[in-house]
PDB file of N, CA and C and ligand atoms in Angstrom:
ATOM      1  N   GLY D 170      -7.337 -23.916  -5.397  1.00 96.00           N
ATOM      2  CA  GLY D 170      -5.982 -24.210  -5.711  1.00 96.00           C
ATOM      3  C   GLY D 170      -5.128 -22.981  -5.686  1.00 96.00           C
ATOM      4  N   ARG D 171      -5.551 -21.878  -5.135  1.00 95.00           N
ATOM      5  CA  ARG D 171      -4.772 -20.645  -5.091  1.00 95.00           C
ATOM      6  C   ARG D 171      -4.473 -20.224  -3.646  1.00 95.00           C
ATOM      7  N   GLU D 172      -3.348 -19.536  -3.511  1.00 91.00           N
ATOM      8  CA  GLU D 172      -3.064 -18.993  -2.186  1.00 91.00           C
ATOM      9  C   GLU D 172      -3.693 -17.597  -2.109  1.00 91.00           C
ATOM     10  N   LEU D 173      -4.204 -17.285  -0.916  1.00 91.00           N
ATOM     11  CA  LEU D 173      -4.873 -15.977  -0.705  1.00 91.00           C
ATOM     12  C   LEU D 173      -4.294 -15.334   0.518  1.00 91.00           C
ATOM     13  N   THR D 174      -3.896 -14.061   0.365  1.00 90.00           N
ATOM     14  CA  THR D 174      -3.374 -13.325   1.523  1.00 90.00           C
ATOM     15  C   THR D 174      -4.352 -12.209   1.862  1.00 90.00           C
ATOM     16  N   THR D 175      -4.774 -12.175   3.104  1.00 94.00           N
ATOM     17  CA  THR D 175      -5.633 -11.086   3.566  1.00 94.00           C
ATOM     18  C   THR D 175      -4.741 -10.037   4.241  1.00 94.00           C
ATOM     19  N   ILE D 176      -5.323  -8.939   4.649  1.00 94.00           N
ATOM     20  CA  ILE D 176      -4.530  -7.881   5.301  1.00 94.00           C
ATOM     21  C   ILE D 176      -3.909  -8.401   6.598  1.00 94.00           C
ATOM     22  N   GLU D 177      -4.619  -9.307   7.277  1.00 92.00           N
ATOM     23  CA  GLU D 177      -4.097  -9.868   8.528  1.00 92.00           C
ATOM     24  C   GLU D 177      -2.825 -10.713   8.244  1.00 92.00           C
ATOM     25  N   GLY D 178      -2.738 -11.223   7.026  1.00 93.00           N
ATOM     26  CA  GLY D 178      -1.609 -12.073   6.672  1.00 93.00           C
ATOM     27  C   GLY D 178      -0.316 -11.335   6.469  1.00 93.00           C
ATOM     28  N   LEU D 179      -0.382 -10.013   6.494  1.00 93.00           N
ATOM     29  CA  LEU D 179       0.843  -9.208   6.281  1.00 93.00           C
ATOM     30  C   LEU D 179       1.602  -8.999   7.606  1.00 93.00           C
ATOM     31  N   GLU D 180       0.931  -9.164   8.695  1.00 89.00           N
ATOM     32  CA  GLU D 180       1.544  -8.915   9.992  1.00 89.00           C
ATOM     33  C   GLU D 180       2.590  -9.966  10.283  1.00 89.00           C
ATOM     34  N   GLY D 181       3.609  -9.591  11.049  1.00 88.00           N
ATOM     35  CA  GLY D 181       4.601 -10.526  11.466  1.00 88.00           C
ATOM     36  C   GLY D 181       4.079 -11.441  12.524  1.00 88.00           C
ATOM     37  N   PRO D 182       4.898 -12.430  12.942  1.00 88.00           N
ATOM     38  CA  PRO D 182       4.431 -13.432  13.921  1.00 88.00           C
ATOM     39  C   PRO D 182       4.041 -12.826  15.279  1.00 88.00           C
ATOM     40  N   ASN D 183       4.628 -11.716  15.632  1.00 93.00           N
ATOM     41  CA  ASN D 183       4.298 -11.098  16.912  1.00 93.00           C
ATOM     42  C   ASN D 183       3.407  -9.841  16.717  1.00 93.00           C
ATOM     43  N   GLY D 184       2.732  -9.758  15.599  1.00 91.00           N
ATOM     44  CA  GLY D 184       1.824  -8.658  15.371  1.00 91.00           C
ATOM     45  C   GLY D 184       2.465  -7.418  14.827  1.00 91.00           C
ATOM     46  N   GLU D 185       3.758  -7.441  14.509  1.00 95.00           N
ATOM     47  CA  GLU D 185       4.431  -6.249  13.973  1.00 95.00           C
ATOM     48  C   GLU D 185       3.903  -5.983  12.572  1.00 95.00           C
ATOM     49  N   LEU D 186       3.831  -4.676  12.229  1.00 96.00           N
ATOM     50  CA  LEU D 186       3.293  -4.257  10.983  1.00 96.00           C
ATOM     51  C   LEU D 186       4.269  -4.563   9.840  1.00 96.00           C
ATOM     52  N   HIS D 187       3.758  -4.813   8.687  1.00 96.00           N
ATOM     53  CA  HIS D 187       4.558  -4.989   7.463  1.00 96.00           C
ATOM     54  C   HIS D 187       5.038  -3.578   7.073  1.00 96.00           C
ATOM     55  N   PRO D 188       6.201  -3.444   6.422  1.00 96.00           N
ATOM     56  CA  PRO D 188       6.660  -2.118   6.009  1.00 96.00           C
ATOM     57  C   PRO D 188       5.650  -1.304   5.213  1.00 96.00           C
ATOM     58  N   ILE D 189       4.837  -1.982   4.419  1.00 97.00           N
ATOM     59  CA  ILE D 189       3.813  -1.262   3.680  1.00 97.00           C
ATOM     60  C   ILE D 189       2.767  -0.657   4.651  1.00 97.00           C
ATOM     61  N   GLN D 190       2.407  -1.436   5.638  1.00 97.00           N
ATOM     62  CA  GLN D 190       1.438  -0.930   6.632  1.00 97.00           C
ATOM     63  C   GLN D 190       2.065   0.230   7.402  1.00 97.00           C
ATOM     64  N   GLU D 191       3.319   0.137   7.766  1.00 97.00           N
ATOM     65  CA  GLU D 191       4.038   1.195   8.445  1.00 97.00           C
ATOM     66  C   GLU D 191       4.029   2.486   7.625  1.00 97.00           C
ATOM     67  N   ALA D 192       4.231   2.352   6.318  1.00 98.00           N
ATOM     68  CA  ALA D 192       4.247   3.528   5.457  1.00 98.00           C
ATOM     69  C   ALA D 192       2.860   4.139   5.418  1.00 98.00           C
ATOM     70  N   TYR D 193       1.848   3.362   5.328  1.00 98.00           N
ATOM     71  CA  TYR D 193       0.479   3.931   5.311  1.00 98.00           C
ATOM     72  C   TYR D 193       0.162   4.634   6.641  1.00 98.00           C
ATOM     73  N   VAL D 194       0.585   4.061   7.751  1.00 97.00           N
ATOM     74  CA  VAL D 194       0.383   4.713   9.053  1.00 97.00           C
ATOM     75  C   VAL D 194       1.143   6.032   9.121  1.00 97.00           C
ATOM     76  N   GLU D 195       2.431   5.990   8.740  1.00 98.00           N
ATOM     77  CA  GLU D 195       3.216   7.187   8.847  1.00 98.00           C
ATOM     78  C   GLU D 195       2.753   8.322   7.982  1.00 98.00           C
ATOM     79  N   HIS D 196       2.211   8.030   6.813  1.00 98.00           N
ATOM     80  CA  HIS D 196       1.749   9.058   5.881  1.00 98.00           C
ATOM     81  C   HIS D 196       0.245   9.272   5.993  1.00 98.00           C
ATOM     82  N   THR D 197      -0.378   8.650   6.914  1.00 97.00           N
ATOM     83  CA  THR D 197      -1.876   8.773   7.076  1.00 97.00           C
ATOM     84  C   THR D 197      -2.526   8.539   5.719  1.00 97.00           C
ATOM     85  N   GLY D 198      -2.219   7.396   5.140  1.00 97.00           N
ATOM     86  CA  GLY D 198      -2.761   7.073   3.798  1.00 97.00           C
ATOM     87  C   GLY D 198      -4.185   6.540   3.877  1.00 97.00           C
ATOM     88  N   PHE D 199      -5.020   7.120   4.714  1.00 95.00           N
ATOM     89  CA  PHE D 199      -6.382   6.704   4.887  1.00 95.00           C
ATOM     90  C   PHE D 199      -7.090   7.726   5.731  1.00 95.00           C
ATOM     91  N   GLN D 200      -8.427   7.669   5.671  1.00 96.00           N
ATOM     92  CA  GLN D 200      -9.266   8.434   6.594  1.00 96.00           C
ATOM     93  C   GLN D 200     -10.182   7.521   7.358  1.00 96.00           C
ATOM     94  N   CYS D 201     -11.230   6.968   6.689  1.00 97.00           N
ATOM     95  CA  CYS D 201     -12.128   6.029   7.375  1.00 97.00           C
ATOM     96  C   CYS D 201     -11.575   4.602   7.351  1.00 97.00           C
ATOM     97  N   SER D 202     -10.642   4.323   6.441  1.00 95.00           N
ATOM     98  CA  SER D 202      -9.979   3.029   6.306  1.00 95.00           C
ATOM     99  C   SER D 202     -10.800   1.947   5.604  1.00 95.00           C
ATOM    100  N   TYR D 203     -11.964   2.345   5.100  1.00 97.00           N
ATOM    101  CA  TYR D 203     -12.786   1.321   4.396  1.00 97.00           C
ATOM    102  C   TYR D 203     -12.007   0.699   3.228  1.00 97.00           C
ATOM    103  N   CYS D 204     -11.265   1.556   2.537  1.00 98.00           N
ATOM    104  CA  CYS D 204     -10.539   1.084   1.340  1.00 98.00           C
ATOM    105  C   CYS D 204      -9.153   0.571   1.615  1.00 98.00           C
ATOM    106  N   THR D 205      -8.682   0.766   2.853  1.00 97.00           N
ATOM    107  CA  THR D 205      -7.244   0.577   3.153  1.00 97.00           C
ATOM    108  C   THR D 205      -6.759  -0.862   2.917  1.00 97.00           C
ATOM    109  N   PRO D 206      -7.462  -1.893   3.364  1.00 97.00           N
ATOM    110  CA  PRO D 206      -6.945  -3.252   3.098  1.00 97.00           C
ATOM    111  C   PRO D 206      -6.700  -3.480   1.594  1.00 97.00           C
ATOM    112  N   GLY D 207      -7.616  -3.023   0.809  1.00 97.00           N
ATOM    113  CA  GLY D 207      -7.490  -3.231  -0.682  1.00 97.00           C
ATOM    114  C   GLY D 207      -6.265  -2.491  -1.204  1.00 97.00           C
ATOM    115  N   PHE D 208      -6.116  -1.232  -0.748  1.00 98.00           N
ATOM    116  CA  PHE D 208      -5.007  -0.437  -1.251  1.00 98.00           C
ATOM    117  C   PHE D 208      -3.693  -1.044  -0.793  1.00 98.00           C
ATOM    118  N   ILE D 209      -3.629  -1.511   0.425  1.00 98.00           N
ATOM    119  CA  ILE D 209      -2.351  -2.081   0.941  1.00 98.00           C
ATOM    120  C   ILE D 209      -1.994  -3.352   0.182  1.00 98.00           C
ATOM    121  N   LEU D 210      -2.993  -4.204  -0.005  1.00 97.00           N
ATOM    122  CA  LEU D 210      -2.710  -5.475  -0.691  1.00 97.00           C
ATOM    123  C   LEU D 210      -2.396  -5.225  -2.193  1.00 97.00           C
ATOM    124  N   THR D 211      -3.008  -4.234  -2.780  1.00 98.00           N
ATOM    125  CA  THR D 211      -2.679  -3.888  -4.126  1.00 98.00           C
ATOM    126  C   THR D 211      -1.281  -3.266  -4.221  1.00 98.00           C
ATOM    127  N   THR D 212      -0.951  -2.505  -3.204  1.00 98.00           N
ATOM    128  CA  THR D 212       0.432  -1.988  -3.112  1.00 98.00           C
ATOM    129  C   THR D 212       1.483  -3.135  -3.029  1.00 98.00           C
ATOM    130  N   LYS D 213       1.130  -4.120  -2.223  1.00 97.00           N
ATOM    131  CA  LYS D 213       2.017  -5.279  -2.095  1.00 97.00           C
ATOM    132  C   LYS D 213       2.237  -5.955  -3.451  1.00 97.00           C
ATOM    133  N   ALA D 214       1.159  -6.224  -4.166  1.00 96.00           N
ATOM    134  CA  ALA D 214       1.259  -6.848  -5.469  1.00 96.00           C
ATOM    135  C   ALA D 214       2.084  -5.963  -6.440  1.00 96.00           C
ATOM    136  N   LEU D 215       1.774  -4.660  -6.401  1.00 98.00           N
ATOM    137  CA  LEU D 215       2.525  -3.731  -7.267  1.00 98.00           C
ATOM    138  C   LEU D 215       4.028  -3.784  -6.996  1.00 98.00           C
ATOM    139  N   LEU D 216       4.382  -3.690  -5.731  1.00 98.00           N
ATOM    140  CA  LEU D 216       5.828  -3.622  -5.396  1.00 98.00           C
ATOM    141  C   LEU D 216       6.550  -4.961  -5.639  1.00 98.00           C
ATOM    142  N   GLU D 217       5.785  -6.033  -5.627  1.00 96.00           N
ATOM    143  CA  GLU D 217       6.382  -7.313  -5.990  1.00 96.00           C
ATOM    144  C   GLU D 217       6.662  -7.414  -7.487  1.00 96.00           C
ATOM    145  N   GLU D 218       5.737  -6.785  -8.256  1.00 97.00           N
ATOM    146  CA  GLU D 218       5.876  -6.786  -9.716  1.00 97.00           C
ATOM    147  C   GLU D 218       6.839  -5.757 -10.187  1.00 97.00           C
ATOM    148  N   GLN D 219       6.806  -4.544  -9.557  1.00 97.00           N
ATOM    149  CA  GLN D 219       7.601  -3.403 -10.012  1.00 97.00           C
ATOM    150  C   GLN D 219       8.308  -2.747  -8.790  1.00 97.00           C
ATOM    151  N   PRO D 220       9.367  -3.329  -8.316  1.00 97.00           N
ATOM    152  CA  PRO D 220       9.975  -2.780  -7.067  1.00 97.00           C
ATOM    153  C   PRO D 220      10.512  -1.351  -7.254  1.00 97.00           C
ATOM    154  N   ASP D 221      10.737  -0.927  -8.449  1.00 97.00           N
ATOM    155  CA  ASP D 221      11.226   0.461  -8.725  1.00 97.00           C
ATOM    156  C   ASP D 221      10.162   1.327  -9.336  1.00 97.00           C
ATOM    157  N   VAL D 222       8.915   1.099  -9.006  1.00 98.00           N
ATOM    158  CA  VAL D 222       7.770   1.766  -9.626  1.00 98.00           C
ATOM    159  C   VAL D 222       7.883   3.326  -9.447  1.00 98.00           C
ATOM    160  N   SER D 223       7.443   4.023 -10.438  1.00 98.00           N
ATOM    161  CA  SER D 223       7.378   5.478 -10.296  1.00 98.00           C
ATOM    162  C   SER D 223       5.993   5.884  -9.752  1.00 98.00           C
ATOM    163  N   ARG D 224       5.894   7.108  -9.322  1.00 98.00           N
ATOM    164  CA  ARG D 224       4.623   7.623  -8.785  1.00 98.00           C
ATOM    165  C   ARG D 224       3.514   7.528  -9.842  1.00 98.00           C
ATOM    166  N   ASP D 225       3.811   7.914 -11.079  1.00 98.00           N
ATOM    167  CA  ASP D 225       2.806   7.851 -12.146  1.00 98.00           C
ATOM    168  C   ASP D 225       2.392   6.392 -12.420  1.00 98.00           C
ATOM    169  N   GLU D 226       3.353   5.496 -12.426  1.00 98.00           N
ATOM    170  CA  GLU D 226       3.057   4.091 -12.627  1.00 98.00           C
ATOM    171  C   GLU D 226       2.181   3.544 -11.513  1.00 98.00           C
ATOM    172  N   ALA D 227       2.495   3.927 -10.284  1.00 98.00           N
ATOM    173  CA  ALA D 227       1.715   3.494  -9.148  1.00 98.00           C
ATOM    174  C   ALA D 227       0.320   4.012  -9.243  1.00 98.00           C
ATOM    175  N   ARG D 228       0.150   5.292  -9.647  1.00 98.00           N
ATOM    176  CA  ARG D 228      -1.201   5.883  -9.783  1.00 98.00           C
ATOM    177  C   ARG D 228      -2.031   5.076 -10.818  1.00 98.00           C
ATOM    178  N   ALA D 229      -1.403   4.691 -11.895  1.00 98.00           N
ATOM    179  CA  ALA D 229      -2.137   3.918 -12.939  1.00 98.00           C
ATOM    180  C   ALA D 229      -2.465   2.516 -12.396  1.00 98.00           C
ATOM    181  N   TYR D 230      -1.535   1.886 -11.685  1.00 98.00           N
ATOM    182  CA  TYR D 230      -1.759   0.529 -11.147  1.00 98.00           C
ATOM    183  C   TYR D 230      -2.903   0.500 -10.206  1.00 98.00           C
ATOM    184  N   LEU D 231      -2.981   1.554  -9.317  1.00 98.00           N
ATOM    185  CA  LEU D 231      -3.974   1.613  -8.261  1.00 98.00           C
ATOM    186  C   LEU D 231      -5.313   2.182  -8.731  1.00 98.00           C
ATOM    187  N   ALA D 232      -5.438   2.433 -10.011  1.00 97.00           N
ATOM    188  CA  ALA D 232      -6.642   3.126 -10.527  1.00 97.00           C
ATOM    189  C   ALA D 232      -7.884   2.288 -10.311  1.00 97.00           C
ATOM    190  N   GLY D 233      -7.796   0.988 -10.181  1.00 96.00           N
ATOM    191  CA  GLY D 233      -8.986   0.167  -9.905  1.00 96.00           C
ATOM    192  C   GLY D 233      -9.473   0.165  -8.498  1.00 96.00           C
ATOM    193  N   ASN D 234      -8.739   0.825  -7.601  1.00 97.00           N
ATOM    194  CA  ASN D 234      -9.120   0.925  -6.210  1.00 97.00           C
ATOM    195  C   ASN D 234      -9.704   2.319  -6.000  1.00 97.00           C
ATOM    196  N   LEU D 235     -10.845   2.379  -5.340  1.00 97.00           N
ATOM    197  CA  LEU D 235     -11.531   3.648  -5.070  1.00 97.00           C
ATOM    198  C   LEU D 235     -11.479   3.959  -3.600  1.00 97.00           C
ATOM    199  N   CYS D 236     -11.305   5.258  -3.328  1.00 97.00           N
ATOM    200  CA  CYS D 236     -11.295   5.788  -1.967  1.00 97.00           C
ATOM    201  C   CYS D 236     -12.363   6.880  -1.906  1.00 97.00           C
ATOM    202  N   ARG D 237     -13.444   6.588  -1.209  1.00 97.00           N
ATOM    203  CA  ARG D 237     -14.536   7.606  -1.174  1.00 97.00           C
ATOM    204  C   ARG D 237     -14.132   8.822  -0.349  1.00 97.00           C
ATOM    205  N   CYS D 238     -13.122   8.684   0.487  1.00 97.00           N
ATOM    206  CA  CYS D 238     -12.633   9.805   1.284  1.00 97.00           C
ATOM    207  C   CYS D 238     -11.685  10.694   0.478  1.00 97.00           C
ATOM    208  N   GLY D 239     -11.244  10.250  -0.642  1.00 94.00           N
ATOM    209  CA  GLY D 239     -10.349  11.080  -1.481  1.00 94.00           C
ATOM    210  C   GLY D 239      -8.930  11.203  -0.966  1.00 94.00           C
ATOM    211  N   SER D 240      -8.436  10.149  -0.360  1.00 95.00           N
ATOM    212  CA  SER D 240      -7.090  10.203   0.227  1.00 95.00           C
ATOM    213  C   SER D 240      -5.988   9.855  -0.754  1.00 95.00           C
ATOM    214  N   TYR D 241      -6.252  10.055  -2.024  1.00 97.00           N
ATOM    215  CA  TYR D 241      -5.309   9.573  -3.054  1.00 97.00           C
ATOM    216  C   TYR D 241      -3.885  10.111  -2.908  1.00 97.00           C
ATOM    217  N   VAL D 242      -3.753  11.407  -2.593  1.00 98.00           N
ATOM    218  CA  VAL D 242      -2.382  11.968  -2.520  1.00 98.00           C
ATOM    219  C   VAL D 242      -1.597  11.292  -1.408  1.00 98.00           C
ATOM    220  N   LYS D 243      -2.235  11.124  -0.255  1.00 98.00           N
ATOM    221  CA  LYS D 243      -1.528  10.447   0.866  1.00 98.00           C
ATOM    222  C   LYS D 243      -1.331   8.978   0.608  1.00 98.00           C
ATOM    223  N   ILE D 244      -2.248   8.350  -0.114  1.00 98.00           N
ATOM    224  CA  ILE D 244      -2.048   6.945  -0.481  1.00 98.00           C
ATOM    225  C   ILE D 244      -0.854   6.822  -1.358  1.00 98.00           C
ATOM    226  N   LEU D 245      -0.700   7.683  -2.336  1.00 98.00           N
ATOM    227  CA  LEU D 245       0.483   7.621  -3.226  1.00 98.00           C
ATOM    228  C   LEU D 245       1.770   7.929  -2.442  1.00 98.00           C
ATOM    229  N   ASP D 246       1.689   8.882  -1.537  1.00 98.00           N
ATOM    230  CA  ASP D 246       2.834   9.112  -0.663  1.00 98.00           C
ATOM    231  C   ASP D 246       3.224   7.870   0.130  1.00 98.00           C
ATOM    232  N   SER D 247       2.228   7.108   0.585  1.00 98.00           N
ATOM    233  CA  SER D 247       2.487   5.866   1.311  1.00 98.00           C
ATOM    234  C   SER D 247       3.102   4.839   0.412  1.00 98.00           C
ATOM    235  N   VAL D 248       2.623   4.747  -0.779  1.00 98.00           N
ATOM    236  CA  VAL D 248       3.156   3.744  -1.763  1.00 98.00           C
ATOM    237  C   VAL D 248       4.620   4.051  -2.028  1.00 98.00           C
ATOM    238  N   MET D 249       4.919   5.278  -2.279  1.00 98.00           N
ATOM    239  CA  MET D 249       6.312   5.677  -2.585  1.00 98.00           C
ATOM    240  C   MET D 249       7.244   5.402  -1.381  1.00 98.00           C
ATOM    241  N   ASP D 250       6.727   5.668  -0.191  1.00 98.00           N
ATOM    242  CA  ASP D 250       7.551   5.370   0.989  1.00 98.00           C
ATOM    243  C   ASP D 250       7.662   3.857   1.182  1.00 98.00           C
ATOM    244  N   ALA D 251       6.619   3.118   0.925  1.00 98.00           N
ATOM    245  CA  ALA D 251       6.702   1.659   1.069  1.00 98.00           C
ATOM    246  C   ALA D 251       7.713   1.122   0.096  1.00 98.00           C
ATOM    247  N   ARG D 252       7.730   1.649  -1.138  1.00 98.00           N
ATOM    248  CA  ARG D 252       8.690   1.238  -2.136  1.00 98.00           C
ATOM    249  C   ARG D 252      10.110   1.468  -1.591  1.00 98.00           C
ATOM    250  N   ASP D 253      10.343   2.630  -1.042  1.00 97.00           N
ATOM    251  CA  ASP D 253      11.704   2.946  -0.524  1.00 97.00           C
ATOM    252  C   ASP D 253      12.043   2.051   0.668  1.00 97.00           C
ATOM    253  N   ARG D 254      11.068   1.785   1.549  1.00 96.00           N
ATOM    254  CA  ARG D 254      11.328   0.929   2.687  1.00 96.00           C
ATOM    255  C   ARG D 254      11.731  -0.487   2.227  1.00 96.00           C
ATOM    256  N   LEU D 255      11.017  -0.994   1.260  1.00 96.00           N
ATOM    257  CA  LEU D 255      11.268  -2.368   0.810  1.00 96.00           C
ATOM    258  C   LEU D 255      12.593  -2.453   0.006  1.00 96.00           C
ATOM    259  N   ARG D 256      13.020  -1.320  -0.532  1.00 93.00           N
ATOM    260  CA  ARG D 256      14.303  -1.293  -1.203  1.00 93.00           C
ATOM    261  C   ARG D 256      15.468  -1.068  -0.235  1.00 93.00           C
ATOM    262  N   GLY D 257      15.089  -0.785   1.034  1.00 88.00           N
ATOM    263  CA  GLY D 257      16.089  -0.575   2.027  1.00 88.00           C
ATOM    264  C   GLY D 257      16.664   0.797   2.044  1.00 88.00           C
ATOM    265  N   ALA D 258      15.949   1.745   1.425  1.00 69.00           N
ATOM    266  CA  ALA D 258      16.426   3.159   1.388  1.00 69.00           C
ATOM    267  C   ALA D 258      16.129   3.866   2.671  1.00 69.00           C
TER     268      ALA D 258
HETATM  269 FE1  FES O 132     -12.189   6.207   3.485  1.00 74.96          FE
HETATM  270 FE2  FES O 132     -10.527   5.422   1.578  1.00 74.96          FE
HETATM  271  S1  FES O 132     -10.027   6.203   3.551  1.00 74.96           S
HETATM  272  S2  FES O 132     -12.646   5.164   1.652  1.00 74.96           S
END
């Protein structure tokens, strides 16, 4: 009885990337990408709940997601850029 969105569900009808995906690509918010779908979908949930989230708040929200490559700085850069993109900045 629940709706589920996978990473493929973020793409537009013609395969265009979601603004969050664009931000991750632009900031190289990944290395091996094993963790990337989880981080992107968690970023989506975060920005729906807190569209004006701060970097520290984002860090705390994403704390349950692990990146074995240690890309956390670039992931947070991606989240902040995604926030700005979704706000139209
Ligand atoms: Fe490799 Fe996160 S980019 S686990």
